[in-house]
């Protein structure tokens, strides 16, 4: 929840991606640009000033080895070009070489199962992209406040089709991979794995029990000097468009018939 994605994060996982620290990009919205892996116009090193008018922000913000910006931009630009222009067997061979595709698909299965819409696929937002020393690039999501029934932009994060989670024409990192039958099948399997009661990950009954335990642990400790947010309520955030979701009660009908349980509603969308 609180670990920064930075050089320490990269170094602590050196056995996973090996080699020296590579180029780490923080990706998200900046002005009229987002990190869609289509545009290449907004890359740089963030420069925050006391005067906001003098600050500089980028959709792709380099977080490591920032004195090597030209080389980092060249690597990311080439990746985006290849991602958008390679097709067929050539694309599959390339993406298999450039990414740990099963790991990426597992990551995205978790994103979609949690209802994370403020993400790459929907919003071009809230992820890091790391070019590791082993020659592969890794997708690292963050910022999960808009999850578990807090829905916006998508009509309903509990019932949205997991194969059409977000934009289908301008999010090639996801959509081109899922066009490959082998990888789409893996993605479906990873979604079902999350629902397996034996795995104790996203099964509705076990998830509700887990949240009850967490609630009991913290409910006597939420008083604070600001007198804000001192009530535990089983409701989505106020800015969302699906106020009917609950985590400890409700049916599996996604708001069509009163309050709905997010976990059981989500499970109902995984029908293959």
PDB file of C-alpha atoms in Angstrom:
ATOM      1  CA  UNK A   1       0.000   0.000   0.000  1.00  0.00           C
ATOM      2  CA  UNK A   2       2.789   2.468   0.793  1.00  0.00           C
ATOM      3  CA  UNK A   3       5.878   1.168  -1.016  1.00  0.00           C
ATOM      4  CA  UNK A   4       7.183   3.667  -3.540  1.00  0.00           C
ATOM      5  CA  UNK A   5       7.986   2.433  -7.029  1.00  0.00           C
ATOM      6  CA  UNK A   6      11.507   3.792  -7.330  1.00  0.00           C
ATOM      7  CA  UNK A   7      15.141   2.669  -7.461  1.00  0.00           C
ATOM      8  CA  UNK A   8      14.784   0.907  -4.099  1.00  0.00           C
ATOM      9  CA  UNK A   9      11.738  -0.957  -5.418  1.00  0.00           C
ATOM     10  CA  UNK A  10      13.713  -1.979  -8.511  1.00  0.00           C
ATOM     11  CA  UNK A  11      16.797  -3.006  -6.536  1.00  0.00           C
ATOM     12  CA  UNK A  12      14.803  -5.111  -4.060  1.00  0.00           C
ATOM     13  CA  UNK A  13      13.498  -7.205  -6.962  1.00  0.00           C
ATOM     14  CA  UNK A  14      16.812  -7.642  -8.743  1.00  0.00           C
ATOM     15  CA  UNK A  15      16.442 -11.418  -8.803  1.00  0.00           C
ATOM     16  CA  UNK A  16      13.286 -11.045 -10.897  1.00  0.00           C
ATOM     17  CA  UNK A  17      14.602  -8.833 -13.674  1.00  0.00           C
ATOM     18  CA  UNK A  18      18.395  -8.963 -13.192  1.00  0.00           C
ATOM     19  CA  UNK A  19      20.980  -6.587 -14.584  1.00  0.00           C
ATOM     20  CA  UNK A  20      21.656  -2.970 -13.697  1.00  0.00           C
ATOM     21  CA  UNK A  21      18.825  -0.554 -12.935  1.00  0.00           C
ATOM     22  CA  UNK A  22      17.136   0.327 -16.210  1.00  0.00           C
ATOM     23  CA  UNK A  23      14.748   3.078 -17.258  1.00  0.00           C
ATOM     24  CA  UNK A  24      11.629   3.385 -15.101  1.00  0.00           C
ATOM     25  CA  UNK A  25       8.745   5.508 -16.393  1.00  0.00           C
ATOM     26  CA  UNK A  26       5.798   6.745 -14.356  1.00  0.00           C
ATOM     27  CA  UNK A  27       2.855   6.845 -16.737  1.00  0.00           C
ATOM     28  CA  UNK A  28      -0.435   8.727 -16.566  1.00  0.00           C
ATOM     29  CA  UNK A  29      -2.349  11.860 -17.510  1.00  0.00           C
ATOM     30  CA  UNK A  30      -0.547  15.121 -18.199  1.00  0.00           C
ATOM     31  CA  UNK A  31      -2.492  17.961 -19.760  1.00  0.00           C
ATOM     32  CA  UNK A  32      -4.070  16.696 -22.965  1.00  0.00           C
ATOM     33  CA  UNK A  33      -1.856  13.596 -23.082  1.00  0.00           C
ATOM     34  CA  UNK A  34      -2.227  10.218 -21.464  1.00  0.00           C
ATOM     35  CA  UNK A  35       0.008   7.149 -21.425  1.00  0.00           C
ATOM     36  CA  UNK A  36      -1.795   5.187 -24.129  1.00  0.00           C
ATOM     37  CA  UNK A  37       1.281   3.664 -25.823  1.00  0.00           C
ATOM     38  CA  UNK A  38       0.196   5.437 -28.997  1.00  0.00           C
ATOM     39  CA  UNK A  39       1.426   9.033 -28.621  1.00  0.00           C
ATOM     40  CA  UNK A  40       5.126   9.783 -28.148  1.00  0.00           C
ATOM     41  CA  UNK A  41       4.916  13.561 -27.695  1.00  0.00           C
ATOM     42  CA  UNK A  42       4.915  13.766 -23.900  1.00  0.00           C
ATOM     43  CA  UNK A  43       8.090  12.226 -22.450  1.00  0.00           C
ATOM     44  CA  UNK A  44      10.461  13.871 -20.022  1.00  0.00           C
ATOM     45  CA  UNK A  45      11.590  14.377 -16.452  1.00  0.00           C
ATOM     46  CA  UNK A  46       9.032  16.032 -14.193  1.00  0.00           C
ATOM     47  CA  UNK A  47      10.106  19.417 -12.830  1.00  0.00           C
ATOM     48  CA  UNK A  48       7.857  20.758 -10.066  1.00  0.00           C
ATOM     49  CA  UNK A  49       8.206  24.433  -9.099  1.00  0.00           C
ATOM     50  CA  UNK A  50       6.580  26.508  -6.364  1.00  0.00           C
ATOM     51  CA  UNK A  51       5.010  28.464  -9.201  1.00  0.00           C
ATOM     52  CA  UNK A  52       2.721  25.920 -10.914  1.00  0.00           C
ATOM     53  CA  UNK A  53       2.943  27.804 -14.213  1.00  0.00           C
ATOM     54  CA  UNK A  54       6.651  26.973 -14.349  1.00  0.00           C
ATOM     55  CA  UNK A  55       6.256  23.282 -13.545  1.00  0.00           C
ATOM     56  CA  UNK A  56       6.674  20.623 -16.216  1.00  0.00           C
ATOM     57  CA  UNK A  57       4.772  17.355 -16.302  1.00  0.00           C
ATOM     58  CA  UNK A  58       4.756  14.492 -18.779  1.00  0.00           C
ATOM     59  CA  UNK A  59       2.560  11.503 -19.607  1.00  0.00           C
ATOM     60  CA  UNK A  60       5.743   9.425 -19.439  1.00  0.00           C
ATOM     61  CA  UNK A  61       7.891  10.720 -16.569  1.00  0.00           C
ATOM     62  CA  UNK A  62      11.386   9.208 -16.304  1.00  0.00           C
ATOM     63  CA  UNK A  63      12.174   8.203 -12.697  1.00  0.00           C
ATOM     64  CA  UNK A  64      15.585   6.562 -12.972  1.00  0.00           C
ATOM     65  CA  UNK A  65      18.809   7.557 -14.728  1.00  0.00           C
ATOM     66  CA  UNK A  66      17.243  10.889 -15.611  1.00  0.00           C
ATOM     67  CA  UNK A  67      20.513  12.284 -16.974  1.00  0.00           C
ATOM     68  CA  UNK A  68      20.131   9.779 -19.813  1.00  0.00           C
ATOM     69  CA  UNK A  69      16.779  11.104 -21.018  1.00  0.00           C
ATOM     70  CA  UNK A  70      17.575  10.960 -24.776  1.00  0.00           C
ATOM     71  CA  UNK A  71      18.497   7.261 -24.584  1.00  0.00           C
ATOM     72  CA  UNK A  72      15.463   6.491 -22.422  1.00  0.00           C
ATOM     73  CA  UNK A  73      13.134   8.313 -24.806  1.00  0.00           C
ATOM     74  CA  UNK A  74      14.621   6.451 -27.760  1.00  0.00           C
ATOM     75  CA  UNK A  75      13.974   3.082 -26.084  1.00  0.00           C
ATOM     76  CA  UNK A  76      10.375   3.921 -25.152  1.00  0.00           C
ATOM     77  CA  UNK A  77       9.658   5.473 -28.558  1.00  0.00           C
ATOM     78  CA  UNK A  78      10.955   2.356 -30.325  1.00  0.00           C
ATOM     79  CA  UNK A  79       8.825   0.137 -28.086  1.00  0.00           C
ATOM     80  CA  UNK A  80       5.691   2.164 -28.874  1.00  0.00           C
ATOM     81  CA  UNK A  81       6.479   2.144 -32.610  1.00  0.00           C
ATOM     82  CA  UNK A  82       6.955  -1.625 -32.676  1.00  0.00           C
ATOM     83  CA  UNK A  83       3.874  -2.199 -30.533  1.00  0.00           C
ATOM     84  CA  UNK A  84       1.704  -0.283 -32.972  1.00  0.00           C
ATOM     85  CA  UNK A  85       3.246  -1.435 -36.239  1.00  0.00           C
ATOM     86  CA  UNK A  86       4.095  -5.103 -35.839  1.00  0.00           C
ATOM     87  CA  UNK A  87       1.342  -7.567 -36.738  1.00  0.00           C
ATOM     88  CA  UNK A  88       0.606 -11.279 -36.855  1.00  0.00           C
ATOM     89  CA  UNK A  89       3.351 -13.768 -36.011  1.00  0.00           C
ATOM     90  CA  UNK A  90       5.922 -10.963 -36.060  1.00  0.00           C
ATOM     91  CA  UNK A  91       4.054  -9.140 -33.298  1.00  0.00           C
ATOM     92  CA  UNK A  92       3.666 -12.287 -31.187  1.00  0.00           C
ATOM     93  CA  UNK A  93       7.363 -13.083 -31.447  1.00  0.00           C
ATOM     94  CA  UNK A  94       8.303  -9.510 -30.598  1.00  0.00           C
ATOM     95  CA  UNK A  95       5.988  -9.076 -27.597  1.00  0.00           C
ATOM     96  CA  UNK A  96       7.051 -12.454 -26.195  1.00  0.00           C
ATOM     97  CA  UNK A  97      10.651 -11.271 -26.357  1.00  0.00           C
ATOM     98  CA  UNK A  98       9.977  -7.792 -24.964  1.00  0.00           C
ATOM     99  CA  UNK A  99       7.610  -8.653 -22.085  1.00  0.00           C
ATOM    100  CA  UNK A 100       6.799 -11.400 -19.628  1.00  0.00           C
ATOM    101  CA  UNK A 101       3.353 -11.726 -21.196  1.00  0.00           C
ATOM    102  CA  UNK A 102       1.877 -14.238 -18.696  1.00  0.00           C
ATOM    103  CA  UNK A 103       2.893 -11.948 -15.814  1.00  0.00           C
ATOM    104  CA  UNK A 104       1.328  -8.967 -17.592  1.00  0.00           C
ATOM    105  CA  UNK A 105      -1.902 -10.917 -18.141  1.00  0.00           C
ATOM    106  CA  UNK A 106      -2.007 -11.990 -14.490  1.00  0.00           C
ATOM    107  CA  UNK A 107      -1.552  -8.364 -13.506  1.00  0.00           C
ATOM    108  CA  UNK A 108      -4.383  -7.275 -15.740  1.00  0.00           C
ATOM    109  CA  UNK A 109      -6.665 -10.045 -14.532  1.00  0.00           C
ATOM    110  CA  UNK A 110      -6.234  -8.632 -11.019  1.00  0.00           C
ATOM    111  CA  UNK A 111      -6.860  -5.079 -12.275  1.00  0.00           C
ATOM    112  CA  UNK A 112     -10.107  -6.046 -13.975  1.00  0.00           C
ATOM    113  CA  UNK A 113     -11.301  -8.293 -11.169  1.00  0.00           C
ATOM    114  CA  UNK A 114     -10.818  -5.456  -8.680  1.00  0.00           C
ATOM    115  CA  UNK A 115     -12.712  -3.086 -10.964  1.00  0.00           C
ATOM    116  CA  UNK A 116      -9.686  -0.827 -11.476  1.00  0.00           C
ATOM    117  CA  UNK A 117     -10.955   1.489 -14.223  1.00  0.00           C
ATOM    118  CA  UNK A 118      -8.585   4.422 -13.574  1.00  0.00           C
ATOM    119  CA  UNK A 119      -5.946   2.334 -15.291  1.00  0.00           C
ATOM    120  CA  UNK A 120      -4.125   1.934 -18.584  1.00  0.00           C
ATOM    121  CA  UNK A 121      -6.917   0.191 -20.507  1.00  0.00           C
ATOM    122  CA  UNK A 122      -9.666   2.665 -19.664  1.00  0.00           C
ATOM    123  CA  UNK A 123      -7.928   5.907 -18.765  1.00  0.00           C
ATOM    124  CA  UNK A 124      -4.287   5.635 -19.897  1.00  0.00           C
ATOM    125  CA  UNK A 125      -3.309   6.207 -16.287  1.00  0.00           C
ATOM    126  CA  UNK A 126      -1.743   4.950 -13.062  1.00  0.00           C
ATOM    127  CA  UNK A 127       1.086   2.608 -13.945  1.00  0.00           C
ATOM    128  CA  UNK A 128       4.852   2.417 -14.177  1.00  0.00           C
ATOM    129  CA  UNK A 129       6.674   0.834 -17.085  1.00  0.00           C
ATOM    130  CA  UNK A 130      10.123  -0.539 -16.427  1.00  0.00           C
ATOM    131  CA  UNK A 131      12.734  -1.505 -19.017  1.00  0.00           C
ATOM    132  CA  UNK A 132      14.818  -3.993 -17.064  1.00  0.00           C
ATOM    133  CA  UNK A 133      18.393  -5.110 -17.525  1.00  0.00           C
ATOM    134  CA  UNK A 134      17.213  -8.528 -18.717  1.00  0.00           C
ATOM    135  CA  UNK A 135      15.828  -6.939 -21.894  1.00  0.00           C
ATOM    136  CA  UNK A 136      12.159  -7.143 -20.920  1.00  0.00           C
ATOM    137  CA  UNK A 137       9.667  -4.433 -20.006  1.00  0.00           C
ATOM    138  CA  UNK A 138       7.390  -4.727 -16.965  1.00  0.00           C
ATOM    139  CA  UNK A 139       3.974  -3.175 -16.301  1.00  0.00           C
ATOM    140  CA  UNK A 140       3.593  -2.054 -12.655  1.00  0.00           C
ATOM    141  CA  UNK A 141       0.140  -0.649 -11.732  1.00  0.00           C
ATOM    142  CA  UNK A 142      -0.575   1.541  -8.709  1.00  0.00           C
ATOM    143  CA  UNK A 143      -3.272   3.755  -7.104  1.00  0.00           C
ATOM    144  CA  UNK A 144      -6.200   1.458  -6.376  1.00  0.00           C
ATOM    145  CA  UNK A 145      -8.613   3.902  -4.745  1.00  0.00           C
ATOM    146  CA  UNK A 146     -11.184   3.486  -7.546  1.00  0.00           C
ATOM    147  CA  UNK A 147     -11.911  -0.210  -7.042  1.00  0.00           C
ATOM    148  CA  UNK A 148     -14.283  -2.723  -5.449  1.00  0.00           C
ATOM    149  CA  UNK A 149     -17.450  -1.033  -6.658  1.00  0.00           C
ATOM    150  CA  UNK A 150     -16.364   2.587  -6.904  1.00  0.00           C
ATOM    151  CA  UNK A 151     -17.103   2.940 -10.599  1.00  0.00           C
ATOM    152  CA  UNK A 152     -16.742   5.828 -13.034  1.00  0.00           C
ATOM    153  CA  UNK A 153     -16.013   6.290 -16.764  1.00  0.00           C
ATOM    154  CA  UNK A 154     -17.071   2.655 -17.257  1.00  0.00           C
ATOM    155  CA  UNK A 155     -20.802   2.287 -16.758  1.00  0.00           C
ATOM    156  CA  UNK A 156     -20.538  -0.459 -14.152  1.00  0.00           C
ATOM    157  CA  UNK A 157     -17.223  -1.913 -13.024  1.00  0.00           C
ATOM    158  CA  UNK A 158     -18.953  -4.983 -11.611  1.00  0.00           C
ATOM    159  CA  UNK A 159     -20.647  -6.063 -14.840  1.00  0.00           C
ATOM    160  CA  UNK A 160     -18.298  -4.661 -17.501  1.00  0.00           C
ATOM    161  CA  UNK A 161     -17.110  -7.323 -19.972  1.00  0.00           C
ATOM    162  CA  UNK A 162     -13.554  -8.345 -18.895  1.00  0.00           C
ATOM    163  CA  UNK A 163     -12.609  -8.722 -22.571  1.00  0.00           C
ATOM    164  CA  UNK A 164     -13.798  -5.200 -23.357  1.00  0.00           C
ATOM    165  CA  UNK A 165     -12.782  -3.513 -20.158  1.00  0.00           C
ATOM    166  CA  UNK A 166     -11.703  -0.239 -21.754  1.00  0.00           C
ATOM    167  CA  UNK A 167     -10.925   1.387 -25.063  1.00  0.00           C
ATOM    168  CA  UNK A 168     -10.449  -1.187 -27.808  1.00  0.00           C
ATOM    169  CA  UNK A 169      -8.848   0.980 -30.510  1.00  0.00           C
ATOM    170  CA  UNK A 170      -6.308   3.081 -28.621  1.00  0.00           C
ATOM    171  CA  UNK A 171      -4.887   0.723 -25.965  1.00  0.00           C
ATOM    172  CA  UNK A 172      -2.649  -1.581 -28.018  1.00  0.00           C
ATOM    173  CA  UNK A 173      -0.632  -2.938 -25.096  1.00  0.00           C
ATOM    174  CA  UNK A 174      -3.716  -4.853 -23.925  1.00  0.00           C
ATOM    175  CA  UNK A 175      -5.869  -5.272 -26.995  1.00  0.00           C
ATOM    176  CA  UNK A 176      -3.201  -6.542 -29.388  1.00  0.00           C
ATOM    177  CA  UNK A 177      -2.054  -9.140 -26.866  1.00  0.00           C
ATOM    178  CA  UNK A 178      -5.617 -10.326 -26.229  1.00  0.00           C
ATOM    179  CA  UNK A 179      -6.196 -10.712 -29.968  1.00  0.00           C
ATOM    180  CA  UNK A 180      -3.786 -13.653 -29.823  1.00  0.00           C
ATOM    181  CA  UNK A 181      -5.956 -16.720 -28.971  1.00  0.00           C
ATOM    182  CA  UNK A 182      -3.308 -18.313 -26.751  1.00  0.00           C
ATOM    183  CA  UNK A 183      -2.961 -15.197 -24.637  1.00  0.00           C
ATOM    184  CA  UNK A 184      -6.689 -14.520 -24.457  1.00  0.00           C
ATOM    185  CA  UNK A 185      -7.144 -18.063 -23.165  1.00  0.00           C
ATOM    186  CA  UNK A 186      -4.470 -17.473 -20.518  1.00  0.00           C
ATOM    187  CA  UNK A 187      -6.141 -14.233 -19.445  1.00  0.00           C
ATOM    188  CA  UNK A 188      -9.488 -16.015 -19.017  1.00  0.00           C
ATOM    189  CA  UNK A 189      -7.796 -18.724 -16.976  1.00  0.00           C
ATOM    190  CA  UNK A 190      -6.164 -16.173 -14.685  1.00  0.00           C
ATOM    191  CA  UNK A 191      -9.536 -14.518 -14.066  1.00  0.00           C
ATOM    192  CA  UNK A 192     -11.070 -17.876 -13.138  1.00  0.00           C
ATOM    193  CA  UNK A 193      -8.087 -18.680 -10.920  1.00  0.00           C
ATOM    194  CA  UNK A 194      -8.817 -15.562  -8.868  1.00  0.00           C
ATOM    195  CA  UNK A 195     -12.316 -16.894  -8.164  1.00  0.00           C
ATOM    196  CA  UNK A 196     -11.183 -20.349  -7.065  1.00  0.00           C
ATOM    197  CA  UNK A 197     -12.352 -20.847  -3.447  1.00  0.00           C
ATOM    198  CA  UNK A 198      -9.295 -22.978  -2.722  1.00  0.00           C
ATOM    199  CA  UNK A 199      -6.998 -20.073  -3.614  1.00  0.00           C
ATOM    200  CA  UNK A 200      -8.672 -17.733  -1.093  1.00  0.00           C
ATOM    201  CA  UNK A 201      -8.204 -14.713  -3.356  1.00  0.00           C
ATOM    202  CA  UNK A 202     -11.505 -13.370  -4.696  1.00  0.00           C
ATOM    203  CA  UNK A 203     -14.118 -15.928  -3.688  1.00  0.00           C
ATOM    204  CA  UNK A 204     -17.139 -13.932  -2.483  1.00  0.00           C
ATOM    205  CA  UNK A 205     -17.649 -15.729   0.831  1.00  0.00           C
ATOM    206  CA  UNK A 206     -13.985 -15.659   1.803  1.00  0.00           C
ATOM    207  CA  UNK A 207     -13.603 -12.048   0.664  1.00  0.00           C
ATOM    208  CA  UNK A 208     -16.510 -10.938   2.829  1.00  0.00           C
ATOM    209  CA  UNK A 209     -15.062 -12.828   5.801  1.00  0.00           C
ATOM    210  CA  UNK A 210     -11.665 -11.224   5.241  1.00  0.00           C
ATOM    211  CA  UNK A 211     -13.150  -7.721   5.154  1.00  0.00           C
ATOM    212  CA  UNK A 212     -15.056  -8.389   8.384  1.00  0.00           C
ATOM    213  CA  UNK A 213     -11.789  -9.328  10.065  1.00  0.00           C
ATOM    214  CA  UNK A 214     -10.106  -6.151   8.802  1.00  0.00           C
ATOM    215  CA  UNK A 215     -13.054  -4.042   9.920  1.00  0.00           C
ATOM    216  CA  UNK A 216     -12.887  -5.504  13.429  1.00  0.00           C
ATOM    217  CA  UNK A 217      -9.171  -4.759  13.590  1.00  0.00           C
ATOM    218  CA  UNK A 218      -9.489  -1.057  12.784  1.00  0.00           C
ATOM    219  CA  UNK A 219     -12.950   0.075  13.880  1.00  0.00           C
ATOM    220  CA  UNK A 220     -11.879   1.071  17.400  1.00  0.00           C
ATOM    221  CA  UNK A 221      -8.922   3.101  16.096  1.00  0.00           C
ATOM    222  CA  UNK A 222     -10.400   5.458  13.509  1.00  0.00           C
ATOM    223  CA  UNK A 223     -11.017   8.488  15.720  1.00  0.00           C
ATOM    224  CA  UNK A 224      -8.645  11.318  14.805  1.00  0.00           C
ATOM    225  CA  UNK A 225      -7.998  14.983  15.545  1.00  0.00           C
ATOM    226  CA  UNK A 226      -9.394  16.168  12.205  1.00  0.00           C
ATOM    227  CA  UNK A 227     -12.751  14.513  12.892  1.00  0.00           C
ATOM    228  CA  UNK A 228     -12.875  13.431   9.258  1.00  0.00           C
ATOM    229  CA  UNK A 229     -13.465   9.947   7.868  1.00  0.00           C
ATOM    230  CA  UNK A 230     -14.224   8.508  11.291  1.00  0.00           C
ATOM    231  CA  UNK A 231     -17.106   6.288  10.178  1.00  0.00           C
ATOM    232  CA  UNK A 232     -16.751   2.907   8.482  1.00  0.00           C
ATOM    233  CA  UNK A 233     -19.474   2.561   5.868  1.00  0.00           C
ATOM    234  CA  UNK A 234     -20.010  -0.241   3.394  1.00  0.00           C
ATOM    235  CA  UNK A 235     -20.527   2.086   0.439  1.00  0.00           C
ATOM    236  CA  UNK A 236     -18.533   3.090  -2.643  1.00  0.00           C
ATOM    237  CA  UNK A 237     -16.828   6.471  -2.758  1.00  0.00           C
ATOM    238  CA  UNK A 238     -19.211   9.384  -3.260  1.00  0.00           C
ATOM    239  CA  UNK A 239     -17.808  10.335  -6.696  1.00  0.00           C
ATOM    240  CA  UNK A 240     -18.703   6.982  -8.273  1.00  0.00           C
ATOM    241  CA  UNK A 241     -21.678   6.107 -10.471  1.00  0.00           C
ATOM    242  CA  UNK A 242     -22.664   2.812  -8.785  1.00  0.00           C
ATOM    243  CA  UNK A 243     -23.753   3.683  -5.222  1.00  0.00           C
ATOM    244  CA  UNK A 244     -25.560   0.347  -4.837  1.00  0.00           C
ATOM    245  CA  UNK A 245     -22.451  -1.814  -4.426  1.00  0.00           C
ATOM    246  CA  UNK A 246     -21.675  -3.403  -1.078  1.00  0.00           C
ATOM    247  CA  UNK A 247     -18.806  -5.595   0.105  1.00  0.00           C
ATOM    248  CA  UNK A 248     -20.484  -7.363   3.026  1.00  0.00           C
ATOM    249  CA  UNK A 249     -24.015  -7.837   1.732  1.00  0.00           C
ATOM    250  CA  UNK A 250     -26.120  -7.645  -1.435  1.00  0.00           C
ATOM    251  CA  UNK A 251     -27.047  -9.859  -4.378  1.00  0.00           C
ATOM    252  CA  UNK A 252     -25.192 -10.737  -7.578  1.00  0.00           C
ATOM    253  CA  UNK A 253     -27.298  -8.617  -9.930  1.00  0.00           C
ATOM    254  CA  UNK A 254     -25.062  -5.594 -10.376  1.00  0.00           C
ATOM    255  CA  UNK A 255     -27.573  -2.990  -9.215  1.00  0.00           C
ATOM    256  CA  UNK A 256     -30.499  -4.257 -11.272  1.00  0.00           C
ATOM    257  CA  UNK A 257     -32.383  -5.297  -8.141  1.00  0.00           C
ATOM    258  CA  UNK A 258     -31.366  -3.298  -5.073  1.00  0.00           C
ATOM    259  CA  UNK A 259     -27.974  -3.351  -3.391  1.00  0.00           C
ATOM    260  CA  UNK A 260     -25.465  -5.674  -5.030  1.00  0.00           C
ATOM    261  CA  UNK A 261     -22.449  -7.446  -3.627  1.00  0.00           C
ATOM    262  CA  UNK A 262     -19.424  -6.492  -5.692  1.00  0.00           C
ATOM    263  CA  UNK A 263     -17.642  -9.834  -5.292  1.00  0.00           C
ATOM    264  CA  UNK A 264     -20.573 -12.046  -6.305  1.00  0.00           C
ATOM    265  CA  UNK A 265     -21.588  -9.682  -9.116  1.00  0.00           C
ATOM    266  CA  UNK A 266     -18.061  -9.748 -10.516  1.00  0.00           C
ATOM    267  CA  UNK A 267     -17.930 -13.528 -10.344  1.00  0.00           C
ATOM    268  CA  UNK A 268     -21.119 -13.684 -12.402  1.00  0.00           C
ATOM    269  CA  UNK A 269     -19.403 -11.856 -15.284  1.00  0.00           C
ATOM    270  CA  UNK A 270     -16.743 -14.585 -15.582  1.00  0.00           C
ATOM    271  CA  UNK A 271     -18.959 -17.025 -17.466  1.00  0.00           C
ATOM    272  CA  UNK A 272     -16.585 -18.901 -19.787  1.00  0.00           C
TER     273      UNK A 272
END
